[in-house]
């Protein structure tokens, strides 16, 4: 009996000590920034901490099936952040490695790019030679369930995380092509190299550059794609269109660097928050990639975070005309904190502000030229002649209504 009591108290004591140490460290750090602690900051009472550790011990010792302590600790850590907001998250070791690979353009997964529509995951693009491409997944397919869990009604981040995993692992999907019956398939995740920028030259000598997401390499990919579209001989470029539709963001710095490439000075973006390392100010330096050329930026409700920084910075400086519909409105910074077991916390630590001082968090970026489109038109790439937003931008170029800076 004595051994059982000691064993039952060990984990609660460890948790109590951890919380006390964490609280002390937090107060010490906060004291460096302020002479008086924030009186509105909620702190867990000793009774609440005891209730938490009691519950943890009860689950460990009394649940019908044994649960490893490591799993309980993992679940407890996940619970710390899941209720904070839609973007803070606990990343297990596999999910953390996957996110790091994605940021570096080394994506491990099933080889699809998804967009969000009415709490559904819709396949926006299928990358050649990836698992989904070889299994016949199509653009416009709706992912209804992942590993048996329905997408609708589930936390968006949880569904996105469920698609991720280590190379060689499998994921079971239920998909439905509009107008057809659902179908089930199991895919094995694999390494899929995915460029983040695609460029093409449109009639009228307009360069169209589509940014799917922002990775560490996006700035270099963008500059290279723009350079490739500059003619060695023949007609010079007449303008640039940056397509950020359904780009949910990614690494922030490349977005600021691309904005810098179209500016000769001034602030691009800055942040404000309690965590010192999340505070940044990015200022443009002289020198442009396309000085004097008019620039349009295409956006929609799927343009978020880094996409909004790029669109908002160019809009605030009068360097680009924003075309489309209001953006998503994700104006917060998520910092990654590595934990000892190889996992990580992705925690919201600051808010972004545009050069004018405005915040787009929860509000989005309003376009200069609004375009109404059907929801399904925003989810799948359309032929140029059927793309209303792109056509509106091209019409603005013909009318001389696109900003030149």
CSV table of C-alpha atoms in Angstrom, one decimal:
chain,number,residue,atom,x,y,z
A,1,UNK,CA,0.0,0.0,0.0
A,2,UNK,CA,2.8,2.4,0.9
A,3,UNK,CA,4.5,1.8,-2.5
A,4,UNK,CA,1.1,2.5,-4.2
A,5,UNK,CA,0.7,5.8,-2.4
A,6,UNK,CA,4.3,6.8,-3.2
A,7,UNK,CA,3.8,5.9,-6.9
A,8,UNK,CA,0.5,7.7,-7.0
A,9,UNK,CA,1.9,10.9,-5.6
A,10,UNK,CA,5.1,11.0,-7.6
A,11,UNK,CA,3.5,12.3,-10.8
A,12,UNK,CA,1.3,14.9,-9.1
A,13,UNK,CA,4.3,16.2,-7.2
A,14,UNK,CA,6.4,16.4,-10.3
A,15,UNK,CA,3.6,18.4,-12.0
A,16,UNK,CA,3.2,20.7,-9.1
A,17,UNK,CA,6.9,21.4,-9.1
A,18,UNK,CA,6.9,22.0,-12.8
A,19,UNK,CA,4.1,24.5,-12.6
A,20,UNK,CA,5.6,26.4,-9.8
A,21,UNK,CA,9.0,26.6,-11.6
A,22,UNK,CA,7.3,27.6,-14.8
A,23,UNK,CA,5.3,30.3,-13.0
A,24,UNK,CA,8.4,31.6,-11.3
A,25,UNK,CA,10.3,31.8,-14.5
A,26,UNK,CA,7.5,33.6,-16.2
A,27,UNK,CA,7.2,36.2,-13.5
A,28,UNK,CA,11.0,36.7,-13.6
A,29,UNK,CA,10.9,37.2,-17.3
A,30,UNK,CA,8.0,39.5,-17.1
A,31,UNK,CA,9.7,41.6,-14.5
A,32,UNK,CA,12.4,42.4,-16.9
A,33,UNK,CA,9.9,44.2,-19.2
A,34,UNK,CA,7.7,45.8,-16.5
A,35,UNK,CA,8.3,47.0,-13.0
A,36,UNK,CA,4.8,45.7,-12.0
A,37,UNK,CA,3.4,42.3,-13.0
A,38,UNK,CA,0.3,42.4,-15.1
A,39,UNK,CA,-2.6,42.4,-12.6
A,40,UNK,CA,-5.0,41.1,-15.1
A,41,UNK,CA,-2.9,38.0,-15.8
A,42,UNK,CA,-4.8,34.9,-14.6
A,43,UNK,CA,-2.8,32.4,-12.5
A,44,UNK,CA,-3.8,28.9,-11.5
A,45,UNK,CA,-4.6,28.6,-7.8
A,46,UNK,CA,-2.9,25.9,-5.7
A,47,UNK,CA,-6.3,24.1,-5.4
A,48,UNK,CA,-6.7,24.0,-9.2
A,49,UNK,CA,-3.2,22.6,-9.6
A,50,UNK,CA,-4.0,19.9,-7.1
A,51,UNK,CA,-7.2,19.1,-8.9
A,52,UNK,CA,-5.3,18.8,-12.1
A,53,UNK,CA,-2.7,16.5,-10.7
A,54,UNK,CA,-5.4,14.4,-8.9
A,55,UNK,CA,-7.2,14.0,-12.2
A,56,UNK,CA,-4.0,12.9,-13.9
A,57,UNK,CA,-3.3,10.3,-11.2
A,58,UNK,CA,-6.9,9.0,-11.3
A,59,UNK,CA,-6.7,8.5,-15.1
A,60,UNK,CA,-3.4,6.8,-14.8
A,61,UNK,CA,-4.4,4.5,-11.9
A,62,UNK,CA,-8.1,3.9,-12.5
A,63,UNK,CA,-8.9,4.1,-16.2
A,64,UNK,CA,-10.2,0.7,-17.5
A,65,UNK,CA,-7.1,0.2,-19.7
A,66,UNK,CA,-3.5,1.1,-18.7
A,67,UNK,CA,-2.3,4.3,-20.3
A,68,UNK,CA,1.4,5.0,-20.4
A,69,UNK,CA,2.5,8.0,-18.4
A,70,UNK,CA,4.2,9.4,-21.5
A,71,UNK,CA,0.8,9.4,-23.4
A,72,UNK,CA,-0.9,11.2,-20.4
A,73,UNK,CA,1.8,13.8,-20.3
A,74,UNK,CA,1.6,14.3,-24.1
A,75,UNK,CA,-2.2,14.7,-23.8
A,76,UNK,CA,-1.9,17.2,-20.9
A,77,UNK,CA,0.6,19.3,-22.8
A,78,UNK,CA,-1.6,19.3,-25.9
A,79,UNK,CA,-4.5,20.4,-23.7
A,80,UNK,CA,-2.6,23.5,-22.5
A,81,UNK,CA,-2.7,25.1,-25.9
A,82,UNK,CA,-5.7,23.7,-27.7
A,83,UNK,CA,-8.1,26.1,-26.0
A,84,UNK,CA,-6.1,29.2,-26.5
A,85,UNK,CA,-6.9,30.0,-30.2
A,86,UNK,CA,-7.2,28.4,-33.6
A,87,UNK,CA,-3.4,28.6,-34.3
A,88,UNK,CA,-1.6,27.6,-31.1
A,89,UNK,CA,-0.9,23.9,-31.2
A,90,UNK,CA,1.2,21.1,-29.7
A,91,UNK,CA,3.4,19.4,-32.3
A,92,UNK,CA,4.5,15.9,-31.6
A,93,UNK,CA,7.9,14.9,-32.8
A,94,UNK,CA,6.6,13.8,-36.2
A,95,UNK,CA,4.4,16.8,-36.8
A,96,UNK,CA,7.3,19.1,-35.7
A,97,UNK,CA,9.7,17.5,-38.2
A,98,UNK,CA,7.1,17.7,-40.9
A,99,UNK,CA,6.5,21.4,-40.4
A,100,UNK,CA,10.2,22.1,-40.4
A,101,UNK,CA,10.6,20.1,-43.7
A,102,UNK,CA,7.6,22.1,-45.2
A,103,UNK,CA,9.2,25.4,-44.2
A,104,UNK,CA,12.4,24.3,-46.0
A,105,UNK,CA,10.5,23.2,-49.1
A,106,UNK,CA,11.0,19.5,-48.3
A,107,UNK,CA,7.5,18.4,-47.9
A,108,UNK,CA,6.7,14.9,-46.7
A,109,UNK,CA,3.1,14.0,-47.2
A,110,UNK,CA,0.6,12.8,-49.8
A,111,UNK,CA,1.4,15.5,-52.4
A,112,UNK,CA,-1.6,17.8,-52.3
A,113,UNK,CA,-2.3,21.4,-51.6
A,114,UNK,CA,-5.6,22.0,-49.8
A,115,UNK,CA,-7.8,25.0,-49.4
A,116,UNK,CA,-10.6,25.6,-46.9
A,117,UNK,CA,-14.3,25.9,-47.9
A,118,UNK,CA,-17.1,25.9,-45.3
A,119,UNK,CA,-15.1,23.8,-42.8
A,120,UNK,CA,-14.1,21.4,-45.6
A,121,UNK,CA,-10.7,20.5,-47.0
A,122,UNK,CA,-10.7,20.9,-50.7
A,123,UNK,CA,-7.8,19.7,-52.9
A,124,UNK,CA,-6.4,22.8,-54.6
A,125,UNK,CA,-3.5,21.1,-56.4
A,126,UNK,CA,-2.1,17.7,-56.8
A,127,UNK,CA,1.7,17.5,-57.3
A,128,UNK,CA,3.1,15.3,-60.0
A,129,UNK,CA,4.6,11.9,-59.0
A,130,UNK,CA,3.3,12.2,-55.4
A,131,UNK,CA,1.2,9.6,-53.7
A,132,UNK,CA,-2.1,11.4,-54.3
A,133,UNK,CA,-1.3,12.0,-58.0
A,134,UNK,CA,-0.5,8.3,-58.5
A,135,UNK,CA,-3.7,7.3,-56.7
A,136,UNK,CA,-5.9,9.5,-59.0
A,137,UNK,CA,-6.8,12.3,-56.5
A,138,UNK,CA,-8.1,15.3,-58.5
A,139,UNK,CA,-8.2,19.0,-58.1
A,140,UNK,CA,-11.5,19.9,-56.5
A,141,UNK,CA,-11.9,16.7,-54.5
A,142,UNK,CA,-13.3,17.2,-51.1
A,143,UNK,CA,-11.6,15.4,-48.2
A,144,UNK,CA,-14.5,14.2,-46.0
A,145,UNK,CA,-12.6,12.1,-43.4
A,146,UNK,CA,-9.0,11.4,-42.3
A,147,UNK,CA,-8.3,8.1,-40.6
A,148,UNK,CA,-12.0,7.7,-39.9
A,149,UNK,CA,-12.5,11.1,-38.3
A,150,UNK,CA,-14.8,13.4,-40.2
A,151,UNK,CA,-13.3,16.8,-41.1
A,152,UNK,CA,-16.5,18.8,-40.7
A,153,UNK,CA,-16.9,19.8,-37.0
A,154,UNK,CA,-13.2,19.1,-36.2
A,155,UNK,CA,-10.6,21.7,-35.4
A,156,UNK,CA,-9.1,22.8,-38.7
A,157,UNK,CA,-5.6,22.5,-37.3
A,158,UNK,CA,-6.3,18.9,-36.2
A,159,UNK,CA,-7.4,17.9,-39.7
A,160,UNK,CA,-4.3,19.5,-41.3
A,161,UNK,CA,-2.1,17.8,-38.8
A,162,UNK,CA,-3.8,14.4,-39.5
A,163,UNK,CA,-2.7,14.7,-43.1
A,164,UNK,CA,0.9,15.1,-42.1
A,165,UNK,CA,3.2,12.4,-40.9
A,166,UNK,CA,6.5,10.7,-41.4
A,167,UNK,CA,7.6,9.3,-44.8
A,168,UNK,CA,6.5,5.7,-45.1
A,169,UNK,CA,3.5,6.1,-42.8
A,170,UNK,CA,0.0,5.7,-44.1
A,171,UNK,CA,-3.2,7.8,-44.0
A,172,UNK,CA,-6.7,6.6,-44.8
A,173,UNK,CA,-8.9,9.2,-46.7
A,174,UNK,CA,-12.5,9.4,-47.7
A,175,UNK,CA,-12.8,11.8,-50.7
A,176,UNK,CA,-15.6,12.9,-52.9
A,177,UNK,CA,-15.4,14.3,-56.3
A,178,UNK,CA,-18.3,16.8,-56.8
A,179,UNK,CA,-21.1,14.9,-58.6
A,180,UNK,CA,-19.8,11.5,-57.7
A,181,UNK,CA,-20.0,9.1,-54.7
A,182,UNK,CA,-17.4,9.1,-52.0
A,183,UNK,CA,-14.4,6.8,-52.3
A,184,UNK,CA,-11.9,5.5,-49.8
A,185,UNK,CA,-8.2,5.1,-50.3
A,186,UNK,CA,-5.1,4.6,-48.2
A,187,UNK,CA,-2.0,6.5,-49.2
A,188,UNK,CA,1.6,6.1,-48.0
A,189,UNK,CA,3.3,9.4,-47.3
A,190,UNK,CA,6.5,10.2,-49.2
A,191,UNK,CA,9.0,12.9,-49.8
A,192,UNK,CA,7.5,15.3,-52.4
A,193,UNK,CA,9.6,18.2,-53.5
A,194,UNK,CA,7.2,21.1,-54.1
A,195,UNK,CA,8.3,24.5,-55.5
A,196,UNK,CA,6.5,27.4,-53.9
A,197,UNK,CA,6.4,29.8,-56.9
A,198,UNK,CA,5.1,29.3,-60.4
A,199,UNK,CA,5.5,31.9,-63.2
A,200,UNK,CA,4.1,32.4,-66.6
A,201,UNK,CA,3.9,35.2,-69.1
A,202,UNK,CA,0.4,36.3,-70.1
A,203,UNK,CA,-0.9,38.1,-73.2
A,204,UNK,CA,-0.1,41.8,-73.0
A,205,UNK,CA,3.4,41.1,-71.6
A,206,UNK,CA,2.2,40.6,-68.0
A,207,UNK,CA,4.2,38.4,-65.7
A,208,UNK,CA,2.0,36.2,-63.5
A,209,UNK,CA,3.7,34.8,-60.4
A,210,UNK,CA,1.7,32.4,-58.2
A,211,UNK,CA,3.0,31.8,-54.7
A,212,UNK,CA,1.5,28.7,-53.2
A,213,UNK,CA,3.0,29.1,-49.7
A,214,UNK,CA,6.0,30.8,-48.1
A,215,UNK,CA,9.1,28.7,-47.4
A,216,UNK,CA,12.7,29.7,-46.6
A,217,UNK,CA,13.4,29.5,-50.4
A,218,UNK,CA,10.4,31.5,-51.6
A,219,UNK,CA,12.2,34.8,-52.0
A,220,UNK,CA,14.9,33.3,-54.2
A,221,UNK,CA,12.3,31.3,-56.2
A,222,UNK,CA,10.3,34.4,-56.8
A,223,UNK,CA,13.2,36.5,-57.9
A,224,UNK,CA,14.4,33.7,-60.2
A,225,UNK,CA,10.9,33.2,-61.7
A,226,UNK,CA,10.5,37.0,-62.3
A,227,UNK,CA,14.0,37.1,-64.0
A,228,UNK,CA,13.1,34.1,-66.2
A,229,UNK,CA,10.0,36.1,-67.5
A,230,UNK,CA,12.1,39.1,-68.4
A,231,UNK,CA,12.8,38.9,-72.1
A,232,UNK,CA,16.4,38.8,-73.4
A,233,UNK,CA,15.0,40.5,-76.5
A,234,UNK,CA,11.6,41.5,-77.7
A,235,UNK,CA,8.8,43.2,-75.7
A,236,UNK,CA,9.7,44.2,-72.2
A,237,UNK,CA,7.3,43.3,-69.3
A,238,UNK,CA,4.4,45.7,-69.0
A,239,UNK,CA,3.4,44.7,-65.5
A,240,UNK,CA,3.5,42.1,-62.7
A,241,UNK,CA,0.6,40.1,-61.1
A,242,UNK,CA,1.3,38.4,-57.8
A,243,UNK,CA,-1.3,35.7,-57.1
A,244,UNK,CA,-1.7,35.0,-53.4
A,245,UNK,CA,-5.1,33.3,-53.6
A,246,UNK,CA,-5.5,30.3,-51.2
A,247,UNK,CA,-2.0,30.9,-49.9
A,248,UNK,CA,-2.3,30.4,-46.1
A,249,UNK,CA,1.1,31.8,-45.3
A,250,UNK,CA,4.2,30.0,-43.9
A,251,UNK,CA,7.6,31.6,-43.2
A,252,UNK,CA,7.1,35.3,-42.7
A,253,UNK,CA,10.5,36.7,-43.7
A,254,UNK,CA,10.3,35.7,-47.4
A,255,UNK,CA,7.0,37.6,-47.7
A,256,UNK,CA,8.6,40.8,-46.2
A,257,UNK,CA,11.7,40.3,-48.5
A,258,UNK,CA,9.4,40.0,-51.6
A,259,UNK,CA,7.6,43.2,-50.6
A,260,UNK,CA,11.1,44.8,-50.2
A,261,UNK,CA,11.8,43.8,-53.8
A,262,UNK,CA,9.1,46.2,-55.0
A,263,UNK,CA,9.9,49.1,-52.6
A,264,UNK,CA,12.8,51.6,-52.2
A,265,UNK,CA,12.3,52.2,-48.5
A,266,UNK,CA,9.9,52.5,-45.6
A,267,UNK,CA,8.5,50.0,-43.1
A,268,UNK,CA,7.2,46.6,-44.4
A,269,UNK,CA,5.8,45.1,-41.3
A,270,UNK,CA,6.3,45.1,-37.5
A,271,UNK,CA,5.0,43.1,-34.6
A,272,UNK,CA,4.0,43.7,-31.0
A,273,UNK,CA,3.8,41.1,-28.2
A,274,UNK,CA,5.0,40.1,-24.8
A,275,UNK,CA,7.6,37.6,-25.9
A,276,UNK,CA,10.7,39.6,-26.9
A,277,UNK,CA,12.0,37.2,-29.6
A,278,UNK,CA,8.7,37.5,-31.5
A,279,UNK,CA,9.1,41.3,-31.9
A,280,UNK,CA,10.4,42.4,-35.3
A,281,UNK,CA,10.5,45.4,-37.5
A,282,UNK,CA,11.3,44.9,-41.2
A,283,UNK,CA,12.3,48.0,-43.3
A,284,UNK,CA,12.7,48.0,-47.0
A,285,UNK,CA,16.1,49.0,-48.5
A,286,UNK,CA,16.7,50.9,-51.8
A,287,UNK,CA,16.5,48.9,-55.1
A,288,UNK,CA,13.6,47.2,-56.8
A,289,UNK,CA,13.3,44.2,-59.1
A,290,UNK,CA,10.7,45.9,-61.3
A,291,UNK,CA,11.1,49.6,-60.8
A,292,UNK,CA,8.3,51.6,-62.5
A,293,UNK,CA,6.2,48.6,-63.5
A,294,UNK,CA,2.6,48.4,-62.3
A,295,UNK,CA,1.9,45.6,-59.9
A,296,UNK,CA,-1.4,43.9,-59.0
A,297,UNK,CA,-1.9,41.4,-56.1
A,298,UNK,CA,-4.7,38.8,-56.3
A,299,UNK,CA,-6.2,37.8,-53.0
A,300,UNK,CA,-9.3,36.0,-51.6
A,301,UNK,CA,-10.6,34.6,-48.3
A,302,UNK,CA,-7.9,31.9,-48.4
A,303,UNK,CA,-5.1,34.5,-48.4
A,304,UNK,CA,-3.7,34.6,-44.9
A,305,UNK,CA,-0.8,35.5,-42.6
A,306,UNK,CA,2.3,36.0,-44.7
A,307,UNK,CA,0.2,36.6,-47.8
A,308,UNK,CA,-1.6,39.4,-46.0
A,309,UNK,CA,1.7,40.9,-45.0
A,310,UNK,CA,2.9,41.0,-48.6
A,311,UNK,CA,-0.4,42.4,-50.0
A,312,UNK,CA,-0.9,44.9,-47.1
A,313,UNK,CA,2.6,46.3,-47.3
A,314,UNK,CA,2.4,46.9,-51.0
A,315,UNK,CA,-1.1,48.4,-50.7
A,316,UNK,CA,-0.1,50.7,-47.8
A,317,UNK,CA,2.9,52.1,-49.8
A,318,UNK,CA,0.7,52.5,-52.9
A,319,UNK,CA,3.0,50.1,-54.8
A,320,UNK,CA,0.4,47.6,-55.8
A,321,UNK,CA,-3.3,47.4,-56.5
A,322,UNK,CA,-5.0,44.6,-54.5
A,323,UNK,CA,-7.7,42.7,-56.5
A,324,UNK,CA,-10.2,40.1,-55.4
A,325,UNK,CA,-12.1,39.6,-52.1
A,326,UNK,CA,-11.2,40.3,-48.5
A,327,UNK,CA,-8.4,38.2,-47.1
A,328,UNK,CA,-8.8,35.8,-44.2
A,329,UNK,CA,-7.5,38.0,-41.4
A,330,UNK,CA,-4.8,36.0,-39.6
A,331,UNK,CA,-2.6,38.7,-38.2
A,332,UNK,CA,-0.8,36.8,-35.4
A,333,UNK,CA,2.7,35.5,-34.9
A,334,UNK,CA,3.2,31.8,-34.0
A,335,UNK,CA,6.6,31.1,-32.4
A,336,UNK,CA,7.9,27.6,-32.2
A,337,UNK,CA,9.4,26.4,-28.9
A,338,UNK,CA,11.2,23.1,-29.0
A,339,UNK,CA,10.6,20.7,-26.1
A,340,UNK,CA,13.0,18.2,-24.6
A,341,UNK,CA,11.4,15.1,-26.2
A,342,UNK,CA,11.6,16.4,-29.8
A,343,UNK,CA,8.1,17.9,-29.8
A,344,UNK,CA,7.3,21.6,-29.9
A,345,UNK,CA,4.7,24.2,-28.9
A,346,UNK,CA,3.5,26.5,-31.6
A,347,UNK,CA,2.3,29.4,-29.6
A,348,UNK,CA,0.7,32.7,-30.6
A,349,UNK,CA,3.1,35.4,-29.2
A,350,UNK,CA,2.5,38.6,-31.1
A,351,UNK,CA,0.3,40.5,-33.7
A,352,UNK,CA,1.4,41.9,-37.0
A,353,UNK,CA,0.9,45.5,-38.0
A,354,UNK,CA,1.1,47.1,-41.4
A,355,UNK,CA,3.2,50.1,-42.3
A,356,UNK,CA,0.2,52.4,-41.7
A,357,UNK,CA,-0.2,50.9,-38.2
A,358,UNK,CA,-3.3,48.9,-38.9
A,359,UNK,CA,-3.8,45.4,-37.8
A,360,UNK,CA,-5.5,43.0,-40.1
A,361,UNK,CA,-6.1,40.3,-37.5
A,362,UNK,CA,-9.8,39.3,-37.6
A,363,UNK,CA,-10.4,41.9,-40.3
A,364,UNK,CA,-8.4,41.0,-43.3
A,365,UNK,CA,-7.1,43.2,-46.1
A,366,UNK,CA,-9.8,44.9,-48.2
A,367,UNK,CA,-9.1,44.8,-51.9
A,368,UNK,CA,-8.8,48.0,-54.0
A,369,UNK,CA,-10.8,46.4,-56.7
A,370,UNK,CA,-13.4,44.0,-55.2
A,371,UNK,CA,-14.4,41.0,-57.3
A,372,UNK,CA,-17.3,38.7,-56.5
A,373,UNK,CA,-16.7,35.1,-57.4
A,374,UNK,CA,-18.5,31.8,-56.7
A,375,UNK,CA,-17.0,29.8,-53.8
A,376,UNK,CA,-16.1,26.9,-56.2
A,377,UNK,CA,-14.3,29.3,-58.5
A,378,UNK,CA,-12.0,30.2,-55.6
A,379,UNK,CA,-11.0,26.6,-55.0
A,380,UNK,CA,-9.8,25.4,-58.3
A,381,UNK,CA,-7.4,26.9,-60.9
A,382,UNK,CA,-9.5,28.2,-63.8
A,383,UNK,CA,-8.6,28.9,-67.4
A,384,UNK,CA,-7.5,32.5,-67.8
A,385,UNK,CA,-10.7,33.5,-69.7
A,386,UNK,CA,-12.9,32.1,-66.9
A,387,UNK,CA,-10.9,33.5,-64.0
A,388,UNK,CA,-12.9,36.6,-63.0
A,389,UNK,CA,-10.3,37.9,-60.5
A,390,UNK,CA,-7.5,37.6,-63.0
A,391,UNK,CA,-9.6,39.2,-65.7
A,392,UNK,CA,-10.4,42.1,-63.5
A,393,UNK,CA,-6.7,42.7,-62.9
A,394,UNK,CA,-5.9,42.5,-66.6
A,395,UNK,CA,-8.7,45.0,-67.3
A,396,UNK,CA,-7.2,47.3,-64.7
A,397,UNK,CA,-3.9,47.1,-66.5
A,398,UNK,CA,-5.5,48.0,-69.8
A,399,UNK,CA,-7.2,51.0,-68.2
A,400,UNK,CA,-4.0,52.2,-66.5
A,401,UNK,CA,-5.6,51.7,-63.1
A,402,UNK,CA,-2.9,49.6,-61.5
A,403,UNK,CA,-0.5,51.2,-59.0
A,404,UNK,CA,3.1,51.9,-60.1
A,405,UNK,CA,4.4,53.2,-56.8
